[in-house]
mmCIF file of C-alpha atoms and ligand atoms in Angstrom:
data_model
loop_
_atom_site.group_PDB
_atom_site.id
_atom_site.type_symbol
_atom_site.label_atom_id
_atom_site.label_comp_id
_atom_site.label_asym_id
_atom_site.label_seq_id
_atom_site.Cartn_x
_atom_site.Cartn_y
_atom_site.Cartn_z
ATOM 1 C CA MET A 1 0.000 0.000 0.000
ATOM 2 C CA SER A 2 1.137 3.553 -0.705
ATOM 3 C CA LYS A 3 1.169 6.308 1.927
ATOM 4 C CA PRO A 4 -2.090 7.474 3.464
ATOM 5 C CA ILE A 5 -3.585 10.617 1.964
ATOM 6 C CA LEU A 6 -6.549 10.784 4.352
ATOM 7 C CA LYS A 7 -7.457 9.367 7.703
ATOM 8 C CA VAL A 8 -11.064 9.442 8.850
ATOM 9 C CA ASN A 9 -11.317 9.051 12.629
ATOM 10 C CA HIS A 10 -14.522 8.308 14.542
ATOM 11 C CA LEU A 11 -16.713 10.440 12.298
ATOM 12 C CA ASN A 12 -20.279 10.982 13.524
ATOM 13 C CA LYS A 13 -23.102 12.924 11.933
ATOM 14 C CA ASP A 14 -26.417 13.616 13.652
ATOM 15 C CA PHE A 15 -29.393 15.279 12.007
ATOM 16 C CA GLN A 16 -32.029 17.084 14.036
ATOM 17 C CA VAL A 17 -35.478 15.987 12.903
ATOM 18 C CA LYS A 18 -38.884 17.254 14.003
ATOM 19 C CA SER A 19 -41.647 14.735 14.439
ATOM 20 C CA LYS A 20 -44.307 15.311 11.764
ATOM 21 C CA ASN A 21 -47.248 14.708 14.074
ATOM 22 C CA LYS A 22 -46.254 16.617 17.161
ATOM 23 C CA LEU A 23 -46.263 20.327 16.487
ATOM 24 C CA PHE A 24 -44.598 21.417 19.709
ATOM 25 C CA SER A 25 -42.282 18.490 20.276
ATOM 26 C CA LYS A 26 -38.564 19.080 20.593
ATOM 27 C CA PRO A 27 -36.531 17.996 17.573
ATOM 28 C CA SER A 28 -34.911 14.633 18.082
ATOM 29 C CA SER A 29 -31.545 13.659 16.817
ATOM 30 C CA ILE A 30 -30.816 10.783 14.453
ATOM 31 C CA ARG A 31 -27.313 9.387 14.014
ATOM 32 C CA VAL A 32 -26.628 8.953 10.322
ATOM 33 C CA LEU A 33 -22.867 8.362 10.544
ATOM 34 C CA ASN A 34 -21.811 6.215 13.451
ATOM 35 C CA ASN A 35 -18.131 6.139 14.400
ATOM 36 C CA VAL A 36 -16.805 5.847 10.832
ATOM 37 C CA SER A 37 -13.030 5.326 10.664
ATOM 38 C CA PHE A 38 -10.813 4.330 7.744
ATOM 39 C CA GLU A 39 -7.574 5.215 6.019
ATOM 40 C CA LEU A 40 -7.323 6.139 2.371
ATOM 41 C CA PHE A 41 -4.097 5.452 0.484
ATOM 42 C CA GLU A 42 -2.663 7.673 -2.209
ATOM 43 C CA GLY A 43 -3.696 6.675 -5.748
ATOM 44 C CA GLU A 44 -6.223 4.034 -4.680
ATOM 45 C CA THR A 45 -9.941 3.741 -5.376
ATOM 46 C CA LEU A 46 -11.931 2.966 -2.253
ATOM 47 C CA SER A 47 -15.577 2.236 -3.006
ATOM 48 C CA ILE A 48 -18.371 2.769 -0.516
ATOM 49 C CA VAL A 49 -21.391 0.511 -0.993
ATOM 50 C CA GLY A 50 -24.622 -0.119 0.892
ATOM 51 C CA GLU A 51 -28.385 0.296 0.551
ATOM 52 C CA SER A 52 -29.968 3.664 -0.114
ATOM 53 C CA GLY A 53 -30.103 5.733 3.069
ATOM 54 C CA CYS A 54 -27.146 4.040 4.797
ATOM 55 C CA GLY A 55 -25.174 7.314 4.863
ATOM 56 C CA LYS A 56 -22.861 7.188 1.818
ATOM 57 C CA THR A 57 -23.600 10.696 0.533
ATOM 58 C CA THR A 58 -23.475 12.107 4.054
ATOM 59 C CA LEU A 59 -20.044 10.546 4.538
ATOM 60 C CA GLY A 60 -18.765 12.025 1.253
ATOM 61 C CA ARG A 61 -20.174 15.448 2.035
ATOM 62 C CA CYS A 62 -18.735 15.495 5.549
ATOM 63 C CA ILE A 63 -15.288 14.601 4.179
ATOM 64 C CA VAL A 64 -15.277 17.384 1.572
ATOM 65 C CA ARG A 65 -16.876 19.778 4.091
ATOM 66 C CA GLY A 66 -20.019 20.230 2.041
ATOM 67 C CA MET A 67 -21.668 19.539 5.404
ATOM 68 C CA ASP A 68 -20.350 19.739 8.980
ATOM 69 C CA ALA A 69 -19.700 16.466 10.794
ATOM 70 C CA THR A 70 -21.039 16.367 14.357
ATOM 71 C CA SER A 71 -17.773 14.983 15.730
ATOM 72 C CA GLY A 72 -14.668 13.130 14.638
ATOM 73 C CA GLN A 73 -11.683 14.016 12.514
ATOM 74 C CA VAL A 74 -10.508 13.939 8.932
ATOM 75 C CA ILE A 75 -6.719 14.117 8.800
ATOM 76 C CA TYR A 76 -5.333 15.149 5.428
ATOM 77 C CA HIS A 77 -1.726 14.586 4.343
ATOM 78 C CA PRO A 78 -0.765 17.314 1.853
ATOM 79 C CA GLU A 79 2.098 16.443 -0.476
ATOM 80 C CA GLY A 80 5.484 17.082 1.144
ATOM 81 C CA GLU A 81 3.961 18.863 4.156
ATOM 82 C CA GLU A 82 2.830 18.035 7.670
ATOM 83 C CA GLN A 83 -0.623 16.468 8.023
ATOM 84 C CA VAL A 84 -3.522 18.815 8.819
ATOM 85 C CA ASP A 85 -6.815 18.454 10.685
ATOM 86 C CA PHE A 86 -8.953 19.080 7.588
ATOM 87 C CA LEU A 87 -12.274 19.611 9.363
ATOM 88 C CA GLY A 88 -10.642 22.079 11.765
ATOM 89 C CA LEU A 89 -9.083 24.294 9.056
ATOM 90 C CA ARG A 90 -10.272 27.891 8.986
ATOM 91 C CA GLY A 91 -9.757 30.951 6.774
ATOM 92 C CA LYS A 92 -6.610 31.014 4.660
ATOM 93 C CA GLU A 93 -5.544 27.526 5.706
ATOM 94 C CA PHE A 94 -8.865 26.055 4.576
ATOM 95 C CA LYS A 95 -8.647 27.978 1.302
ATOM 96 C CA LYS A 96 -5.176 26.542 0.740
ATOM 97 C CA TYR A 97 -6.233 22.898 1.065
ATOM 98 C CA ARG A 98 -9.916 22.729 0.154
ATOM 99 C CA LYS A 99 -9.124 22.614 -3.594
ATOM 100 C CA ASP A 100 -7.250 19.341 -3.013
ATOM 101 C CA ILE A 101 -10.468 17.441 -2.234
ATOM 102 C CA GLN A 102 -13.373 17.621 -4.708
ATOM 103 C CA MET A 103 -16.728 15.874 -5.114
ATOM 104 C CA ILE A 104 -18.802 14.930 -8.186
ATOM 105 C CA PHE A 105 -22.503 14.062 -8.016
ATOM 106 C CA GLN A 106 -24.993 12.052 -10.028
ATOM 107 C CA ASP A 107 -26.745 15.220 -11.173
ATOM 108 C CA PRO A 108 -23.783 17.556 -11.428
ATOM 109 C CA PHE A 109 -25.471 20.790 -12.506
ATOM 110 C CA SER A 110 -28.550 20.885 -10.308
ATOM 111 C CA SER A 111 -26.932 23.573 -8.149
ATOM 112 C CA LEU A 112 -25.525 25.666 -11.028
ATOM 113 C CA SER A 113 -27.183 28.403 -13.051
ATOM 114 C CA PRO A 114 -28.412 27.191 -16.450
ATOM 115 C CA ARG A 115 -27.000 30.433 -17.860
ATOM 116 C CA MET A 116 -23.415 29.338 -17.233
ATOM 117 C CA SER A 117 -21.573 28.166 -20.334
ATOM 118 C CA VAL A 118 -19.437 25.038 -20.231
ATOM 119 C CA TYR A 119 -16.394 27.350 -20.066
ATOM 120 C CA ASP A 120 -17.842 29.177 -17.029
ATOM 121 C CA ILE A 121 -18.708 25.909 -15.304
ATOM 122 C CA ILE A 122 -15.243 24.457 -15.742
ATOM 123 C CA SER A 123 -13.343 27.639 -14.884
ATOM 124 C CA GLU A 124 -15.453 28.845 -11.942
ATOM 125 C CA PRO A 125 -13.577 26.975 -9.184
ATOM 126 C CA LEU A 126 -10.388 28.741 -10.266
ATOM 127 C CA LEU A 127 -11.822 32.248 -10.107
ATOM 128 C CA ALA A 128 -12.223 32.228 -6.337
ATOM 129 C CA ASN A 129 -8.805 30.827 -5.513
ATOM 130 C CA PHE A 130 -6.314 31.814 -8.178
ATOM 131 C CA LYS A 131 -5.430 35.101 -9.800
ATOM 132 C CA LEU A 132 -4.977 34.116 -13.430
ATOM 133 C CA THR A 133 -4.885 36.176 -16.612
ATOM 134 C CA LYS A 134 -7.552 35.460 -19.228
ATOM 135 C CA SER A 135 -5.074 33.629 -21.433
ATOM 136 C CA GLU A 136 -3.771 31.494 -18.534
ATOM 137 C CA LEU A 137 -7.360 30.592 -17.711
ATOM 138 C CA ASP A 138 -8.086 29.770 -21.379
ATOM 139 C CA ASP A 139 -5.040 27.497 -21.503
ATOM 140 C CA LYS A 140 -6.044 25.631 -18.365
ATOM 141 C CA VAL A 141 -9.652 25.142 -19.462
ATOM 142 C CA THR A 142 -8.556 23.966 -22.918
ATOM 143 C CA LEU A 143 -6.099 21.499 -21.425
ATOM 144 C CA ILE A 144 -8.680 20.041 -19.048
ATOM 145 C CA ALA A 145 -11.314 19.870 -21.818
ATOM 146 C CA GLU A 146 -8.865 17.837 -23.904
ATOM 147 C CA LYS A 147 -7.948 15.566 -20.999
ATOM 148 C CA THR A 148 -11.610 14.806 -20.329
ATOM 149 C CA GLY A 149 -12.482 14.203 -23.972
ATOM 150 C CA LEU A 150 -14.531 17.389 -24.488
ATOM 151 C CA ASN A 151 -14.400 19.084 -27.845
ATOM 152 C CA VAL A 152 -13.012 22.611 -27.351
ATOM 153 C CA SER A 153 -15.755 23.970 -29.594
ATOM 154 C CA TYR A 154 -18.274 22.904 -26.891
ATOM 155 C CA LEU A 155 -16.950 25.407 -24.391
ATOM 156 C CA LYS A 156 -19.227 28.261 -25.468
ATOM 157 C CA ARG A 157 -22.359 26.114 -25.259
ATOM 158 C CA TYR A 158 -24.700 25.527 -22.327
ATOM 159 C CA PRO A 159 -24.857 22.215 -20.472
ATOM 160 C CA HIS A 160 -28.542 21.525 -21.159
ATOM 161 C CA ALA A 161 -27.520 20.955 -24.792
ATOM 162 C CA PHE A 162 -25.480 17.883 -23.800
ATOM 163 C CA SER A 163 -26.165 14.211 -23.155
ATOM 164 C CA GLY A 164 -25.724 12.680 -19.695
ATOM 165 C CA GLY A 165 -22.270 11.323 -20.545
ATOM 166 C CA GLN A 166 -21.024 14.673 -21.866
ATOM 167 C CA ARG A 167 -22.441 16.444 -18.825
ATOM 168 C CA GLN A 168 -20.551 14.068 -16.564
ATOM 169 C CA ARG A 169 -17.349 14.821 -18.544
ATOM 170 C CA ILE A 170 -17.996 18.537 -17.912
ATOM 171 C CA ALA A 171 -18.449 17.807 -14.184
ATOM 172 C CA ILE A 172 -15.204 15.827 -14.136
ATOM 173 C CA ALA A 173 -13.409 18.681 -15.932
ATOM 174 C CA ARG A 174 -14.766 21.144 -13.350
ATOM 175 C CA SER A 175 -13.601 18.950 -10.491
ATOM 176 C CA LEU A 176 -10.128 18.578 -12.050
ATOM 177 C CA ILE A 177 -9.404 22.194 -12.842
ATOM 178 C CA SER A 178 -8.002 22.990 -9.400
ATOM 179 C CA GLU A 179 -5.694 19.945 -9.612
ATOM 180 C CA PRO A 180 -7.186 17.966 -6.710
ATOM 181 C CA ARG A 181 -5.508 14.936 -5.196
ATOM 182 C CA LEU A 182 -8.739 13.289 -4.066
ATOM 183 C CA ILE A 183 -12.165 13.158 -5.743
ATOM 184 C CA VAL A 184 -15.290 11.773 -4.093
ATOM 185 C CA CYS A 185 -17.506 10.421 -6.909
ATOM 186 C CA ASP A 186 -21.059 10.074 -5.557
ATOM 187 C CA GLU A 187 -23.084 7.803 -7.879
ATOM 188 C CA ALA A 188 -21.347 9.738 -10.670
ATOM 189 C CA VAL A 189 -22.150 7.164 -13.368
ATOM 190 C CA SER A 190 -25.346 5.677 -11.930
ATOM 191 C CA ALA A 191 -27.767 7.508 -14.231
ATOM 192 C CA LEU A 192 -25.856 6.761 -17.453
ATOM 193 C CA ASP A 193 -26.557 4.120 -20.112
ATOM 194 C CA VAL A 194 -24.349 1.039 -19.989
ATOM 195 C CA SER A 195 -21.976 1.968 -22.842
ATOM 196 C CA ILE A 196 -21.608 5.591 -21.692
ATOM 197 C CA LYS A 197 -21.059 4.335 -18.146
ATOM 198 C CA ALA A 198 -18.115 2.263 -19.356
ATOM 199 C CA GLN A 199 -16.629 5.274 -21.175
ATOM 200 C CA ILE A 200 -16.809 7.488 -18.103
ATOM 201 C CA ILE A 201 -15.362 4.733 -15.896
ATOM 202 C CA ASN A 202 -12.477 4.384 -18.365
ATOM 203 C CA LEU A 203 -11.962 8.149 -18.315
ATOM 204 C CA LEU A 204 -11.817 8.136 -14.503
ATOM 205 C CA LYS A 205 -9.294 5.277 -14.585
ATOM 206 C CA ASP A 206 -7.119 7.010 -17.224
ATOM 207 C CA LEU A 207 -7.125 10.246 -15.249
ATOM 208 C CA GLN A 208 -6.156 8.337 -12.130
ATOM 209 C CA GLU A 209 -3.191 6.834 -13.920
ATOM 210 C CA GLN A 210 -2.059 10.101 -15.494
ATOM 211 C CA LEU A 211 -2.585 12.348 -12.485
ATOM 212 C CA GLN A 212 -2.258 9.900 -9.532
ATOM 213 C CA ILE A 213 -5.701 10.864 -8.250
ATOM 214 C CA THR A 214 -7.240 9.051 -5.304
ATOM 215 C CA TYR A 215 -10.960 8.235 -5.505
ATOM 216 C CA ILE A 216 -13.688 7.557 -3.007
ATOM 217 C CA PHE A 217 -16.228 5.910 -5.298
ATOM 218 C CA ILE A 218 -19.761 5.800 -3.924
ATOM 219 C CA SER A 219 -22.007 3.401 -5.802
ATOM 220 C CA HIS A 220 -24.754 0.864 -5.395
ATOM 221 C CA ASP A 221 -23.663 -0.934 -8.581
ATOM 222 C CA LEU A 222 -21.504 -3.813 -7.380
ATOM 223 C CA SER A 223 -20.404 -4.888 -10.866
ATOM 224 C CA ILE A 224 -18.792 -1.482 -11.420
ATOM 225 C CA VAL A 225 -17.380 -1.486 -7.908
ATOM 226 C CA GLN A 226 -15.738 -4.863 -8.560
ATOM 227 C CA ASN A 227 -14.230 -3.470 -11.747
ATOM 228 C CA ILE A 228 -12.926 -0.131 -10.487
ATOM 229 C CA SER A 229 -11.911 -0.589 -6.823
ATOM 230 C CA ASP A 230 -8.764 -1.434 -4.945
ATOM 231 C CA ARG A 231 -10.683 -1.697 -1.701
ATOM 232 C CA VAL A 232 -14.346 -1.665 -0.725
ATOM 233 C CA ALA A 233 -16.130 -0.464 2.418
ATOM 234 C CA VAL A 234 -19.640 -1.761 3.085
ATOM 235 C CA MET A 235 -21.904 0.572 5.066
ATOM 236 C CA HIS A 236 -24.994 -0.406 6.991
ATOM 237 C CA LEU A 237 -27.041 2.131 8.962
ATOM 238 C CA GLY A 238 -24.231 4.670 9.197
ATOM 239 C CA LYS A 239 -21.497 2.186 10.124
ATOM 240 C CA ILE A 240 -18.770 0.493 8.159
ATOM 241 C CA VAL A 241 -19.503 -3.218 8.673
ATOM 242 C CA GLU A 242 -16.851 -4.603 6.313
ATOM 243 C CA LEU A 243 -13.702 -3.180 4.713
ATOM 244 C CA ALA A 244 -11.355 -5.231 2.529
ATOM 245 C CA LEU A 245 -9.344 -5.498 -0.665
ATOM 246 C CA VAL A 246 -11.804 -5.845 -3.531
ATOM 247 C CA ASP A 247 -11.056 -9.506 -4.412
ATOM 248 C CA SER A 248 -11.017 -10.571 -0.820
ATOM 249 C CA LEU A 249 -14.414 -8.926 -0.220
ATOM 250 C CA PHE A 250 -16.048 -10.332 -3.362
ATOM 251 C CA ASP A 251 -14.547 -13.846 -3.012
ATOM 252 C CA HIS A 252 -14.631 -14.251 0.756
ATOM 253 C CA PRO A 253 -17.057 -11.840 2.411
ATOM 254 C CA LYS A 254 -16.933 -11.921 6.183
ATOM 255 C CA HIS A 255 -20.148 -10.064 7.017
ATOM 256 C CA PRO A 256 -23.611 -11.562 6.349
ATOM 257 C CA TYR A 257 -24.831 -8.203 5.018
ATOM 258 C CA THR A 258 -22.066 -8.217 2.385
ATOM 259 C CA GLU A 259 -22.962 -11.796 1.486
ATOM 260 C CA ALA A 260 -26.569 -10.711 0.883
ATOM 261 C CA LEU A 261 -25.518 -7.701 -1.237
ATOM 262 C CA LEU A 262 -23.203 -9.897 -3.315
ATOM 263 C CA SER A 263 -25.913 -12.473 -3.908
ATOM 264 C CA ALA A 264 -27.657 -9.849 -6.077
ATOM 265 C CA VAL A 265 -24.660 -9.450 -8.444
ATOM 266 C CA PRO A 266 -25.481 -11.119 -11.782
ATOM 267 C CA GLU A 267 -23.476 -14.233 -12.609
ATOM 268 C CA PRO A 268 -21.008 -13.909 -15.497
ATOM 269 C CA ASP A 269 -22.343 -17.238 -16.810
ATOM 270 C CA PRO A 270 -26.168 -17.076 -17.029
ATOM 271 C CA ASN A 271 -26.394 -20.917 -16.842
ATOM 272 C CA ASN A 272 -24.784 -20.795 -13.446
ATOM 273 C CA LYS A 273 -27.820 -19.991 -11.323
ATOM 274 C CA LYS A 274 -27.402 -19.003 -7.718
ATOM 275 C CA ASP A 275 -29.834 -18.259 -4.968
ATOM 276 C CA ARG A 276 -30.297 -14.651 -4.201
ATOM 277 C CA ILE A 277 -30.481 -13.895 -0.505
ATOM 278 C CA ILE A 278 -33.593 -11.823 -0.010
ATOM 279 C CA LEU A 279 -33.230 -9.677 3.076
ATOM 280 C CA GLU A 280 -36.460 -10.106 4.983
ATOM 281 C CA GLY A 281 -37.931 -7.156 6.814
ATOM 282 C CA GLU A 282 -37.397 -3.461 6.394
ATOM 283 C CA VAL A 283 -34.206 -1.451 6.217
ATOM 284 C CA PRO A 284 -33.873 -0.329 9.843
ATOM 285 C CA ASN A 285 -34.677 3.259 10.717
ATOM 286 C CA PRO A 286 -31.689 5.316 11.949
ATOM 287 C CA ALA A 287 -34.070 7.139 14.317
ATOM 288 C CA ASN A 288 -34.696 3.860 16.101
ATOM 289 C CA PRO A 289 -31.822 1.453 15.439
ATOM 290 C CA PRO A 290 -32.154 -2.208 16.502
ATOM 291 C CA SER A 291 -30.348 -3.344 19.669
ATOM 292 C CA GLY A 292 -26.988 -5.115 19.508
ATOM 293 C CA CYS A 293 -25.908 -5.752 15.943
ATOM 294 C CA HIS A 294 -27.973 -3.336 13.830
ATOM 295 C CA PHE A 295 -28.256 -5.987 11.139
ATOM 296 C CA HIS A 296 -29.708 -8.670 13.432
ATOM 297 C CA PRO A 297 -33.417 -8.329 12.437
ATOM 298 C CA ARG A 298 -32.478 -9.322 8.877
ATOM 299 C CA CYS A 299 -29.574 -11.695 9.608
ATOM 300 C CA MET A 300 -30.099 -15.437 9.099
ATOM 301 C CA TYR A 301 -27.096 -16.263 11.315
ATOM 302 C CA LYS A 302 -28.114 -14.240 14.404
ATOM 303 C CA THR A 303 -27.878 -15.578 17.934
ATOM 304 C CA ASP A 304 -28.916 -14.104 21.299
ATOM 305 C CA LYS A 305 -25.515 -12.473 21.581
ATOM 306 C CA CYS A 306 -26.223 -10.500 18.376
ATOM 307 C CA ILE A 307 -29.413 -9.067 19.858
ATOM 308 C CA GLN A 308 -27.581 -7.910 22.963
ATOM 309 C CA GLN A 309 -24.080 -6.882 21.928
ATOM 310 C CA GLU A 310 -22.986 -4.560 19.162
ATOM 311 C CA PRO A 311 -20.004 -6.064 17.289
ATOM 312 C CA GLU A 312 -16.951 -3.860 16.712
ATOM 313 C CA LEU A 313 -15.103 -3.669 13.404
ATOM 314 C CA GLN A 314 -12.306 -6.214 13.952
ATOM 315 C CA ALA A 315 -9.315 -7.268 11.892
ATOM 316 C CA ILE A 316 -9.581 -10.662 10.166
ATOM 317 C CA ASP A 317 -6.191 -10.149 8.533
ATOM 318 C CA GLU A 318 -4.002 -7.171 7.686
ATOM 319 C CA TYR A 319 -6.441 -5.680 5.138
ATOM 320 C CA HIS A 320 -9.773 -7.307 5.970
ATOM 321 C CA PHE A 321 -12.082 -5.960 8.684
ATOM 322 C CA ALA A 322 -15.616 -6.975 9.612
ATOM 323 C CA ALA A 323 -18.110 -6.034 12.331
ATOM 324 C CA CYS A 324 -19.747 -9.398 13.040
ATOM 325 C CA HIS A 325 -19.412 -11.563 16.161
ATOM 326 C CA TYR A 326 -18.954 -14.603 13.928
ATOM 327 C CA ALA A 327 -16.811 -13.109 11.140
ATOM 328 C CA ASN A 328 -14.134 -15.762 11.664
ATOM 329 C CA LYS A 329 -16.543 -18.703 11.988
ATOM 330 C CA LEU A 330 -19.138 -18.251 9.238
ATOM 331 C CA ASN A 331 -18.405 -19.693 5.828
ATOM 332 C CA LEU A 332 -20.108 -17.082 3.662
ATOM 333 C CA ARG A 333 -20.651 -17.196 -0.062
ATOM 334 C CA GLY A 334 -18.926 -14.708 -2.367
ATOM 335 C CA VAL A 335 -19.352 -14.224 -6.099
ATOM 336 C CA THR A 336 -18.302 -17.080 -8.345
ATOM 337 C CA HIS A 337 -15.904 -16.474 -11.199
ATOM 338 C CA GLU A 338 -16.000 -17.650 -14.786
ATOM 339 C CA SER A 339 -13.882 -20.761 -15.016
HETATM 340 N N1 ADP B 1 -30.654 17.034 5.736
HETATM 341 C C1 ADP B 1 -31.099 15.910 6.312
HETATM 342 N N2 ADP B 1 -31.903 15.950 7.399
HETATM 343 C C2 ADP B 1 -32.332 14.818 8.001
HETATM 344 N N3 ADP B 1 -31.994 13.574 7.599
HETATM 345 C C3 ADP B 1 -31.195 13.458 6.521
HETATM 346 C C4 ADP B 1 -30.692 14.611 5.818
HETATM 347 N N4 ADP B 1 -29.908 14.185 4.793
HETATM 348 C C5 ADP B 1 -29.920 12.831 4.848
HETATM 349 N N5 ADP B 1 -30.699 12.405 5.885
HETATM 350 C C6 ADP B 1 -30.926 10.993 6.287
HETATM 351 O O1 ADP B 1 -29.655 10.442 6.506
HETATM 352 C C7 ADP B 1 -29.626 9.083 6.090
HETATM 353 C C8 ADP B 1 -28.478 8.870 5.134
HETATM 354 O O2 ADP B 1 -28.712 9.574 3.925
HETATM 355 P P1 ADP B 1 -27.669 9.567 2.729
HETATM 356 O O3 ADP B 1 -26.335 9.930 3.243
HETATM 357 O O4 ADP B 1 -28.240 10.416 1.657
HETATM 358 O O5 ADP B 1 -27.675 8.024 2.302
HETATM 359 P P2 ADP B 1 -27.198 7.320 0.954
HETATM 360 O O6 ADP B 1 -26.360 8.293 0.178
HETATM 361 O O7 ADP B 1 -26.442 6.109 1.401
HETATM 362 O O8 ADP B 1 -28.447 6.931 0.223
HETATM 363 C C9 ADP B 1 -30.995 8.784 5.520
HETATM 364 O O9 ADP B 1 -31.748 8.159 6.527
HETATM 365 C C10 ADP B 1 -31.538 10.153 5.198
HETATM 366 O O10 ADP B 1 -32.928 10.149 5.272
HETATM 367 S S1 SF4 B 2 -23.192 -10.065 14.580
HETATM 368 FE FE1 SF4 B 2 -24.832 -11.609 14.458
HETATM 369 S S2 SF4 B 2 -26.608 -10.513 13.583
HETATM 370 FE FE2 SF4 B 2 -24.778 -9.266 13.223
HETATM 371 S S3 SF4 B 2 -24.106 -9.861 11.208
HETATM 372 FE FE3 SF4 B 2 -22.963 -11.144 12.651
HETATM 373 S S4 SF4 B 2 -24.205 -13.031 12.855
HETATM 374 FE FE4 SF4 B 2 -25.522 -11.454 11.902
HETATM 375 MG MG1 MG B 3 -26.572 9.012 -1.795
#
């Protein structure tokens, strides 16, 4: 493994929510990120997977400071400098490092004015932080447009004129213009057609190779995750329940929740039928999490201990961690490979 670029320590995020029925009730707090800790290594792709609502977007947003975490730390290692407490940075210091960590979303332009041209969209992040002449700016935008496969003649147009794949290229160009070291991609290819999806994934991989970018890749599409990741973290109700190298996680999952998620991945050979594990019962509500192991109401391996005690994320080997009391004992099923 290369050197760490980021260290997330005991990150928690609570949201205050008002009960819909009780007009005068005090807002109650729900814990959406629960003691999330992991290291991220330079140049790797770490994917975050888990059902809708498990906290993936919240985690990404707290890391890039699009949202304030309730507690915990994100330690960032700038190149050739001392590490910094990223969430604690203020003023000039924050301005200096915030450009290093960017985020791309599924719907990249929802927060931007439709009157911005592609040129404006790509160049905007530079205007606030760098004093560049018009020709320096033009050069940078042209270079990034070329790197991301955008025709330079597109730059004067408006994003609504483009297809989903082109729009995602524009979003990638915008995120790259300030030369970040880390990009959080939140379902960035989820809405695209299969062939366009593959093109954008290839672009992200090429850029990673050329520019040594590190990715946190948030996705619910496990086939893409298997293809793009070095490591994978599985989240359940705001907690990381399994973290491992991609092959180790897909071949030998150690958490029953991961086993169930993997059982939904299509087989490479359609003749090779497997049983999908249907998770019975509802996705638990973060406002009222189950006792003990939060997965126990849907776990086919649960015992009394699971109902009473919450399992900690424990090391199975150097790179494989799982939060299950029986992680070392269960013989769980991974995905099968084409022979
Ligand atoms: N602004 C908010 N206020 C209250 N609850 C929120 C807010 N944003 C997200 N949540 C809740 O936090 C949980 C995690 O959401 P999110 O991070 O979007 O999950 P994911 O990206 O994995 O689908 C969900 O239960 C969601 O309803
Ligand atoms: S701790 Fe128990 S309930 Fe939780 S995943 Fe492991 S076996 Fe299932
Ligand atoms: Mg999300």
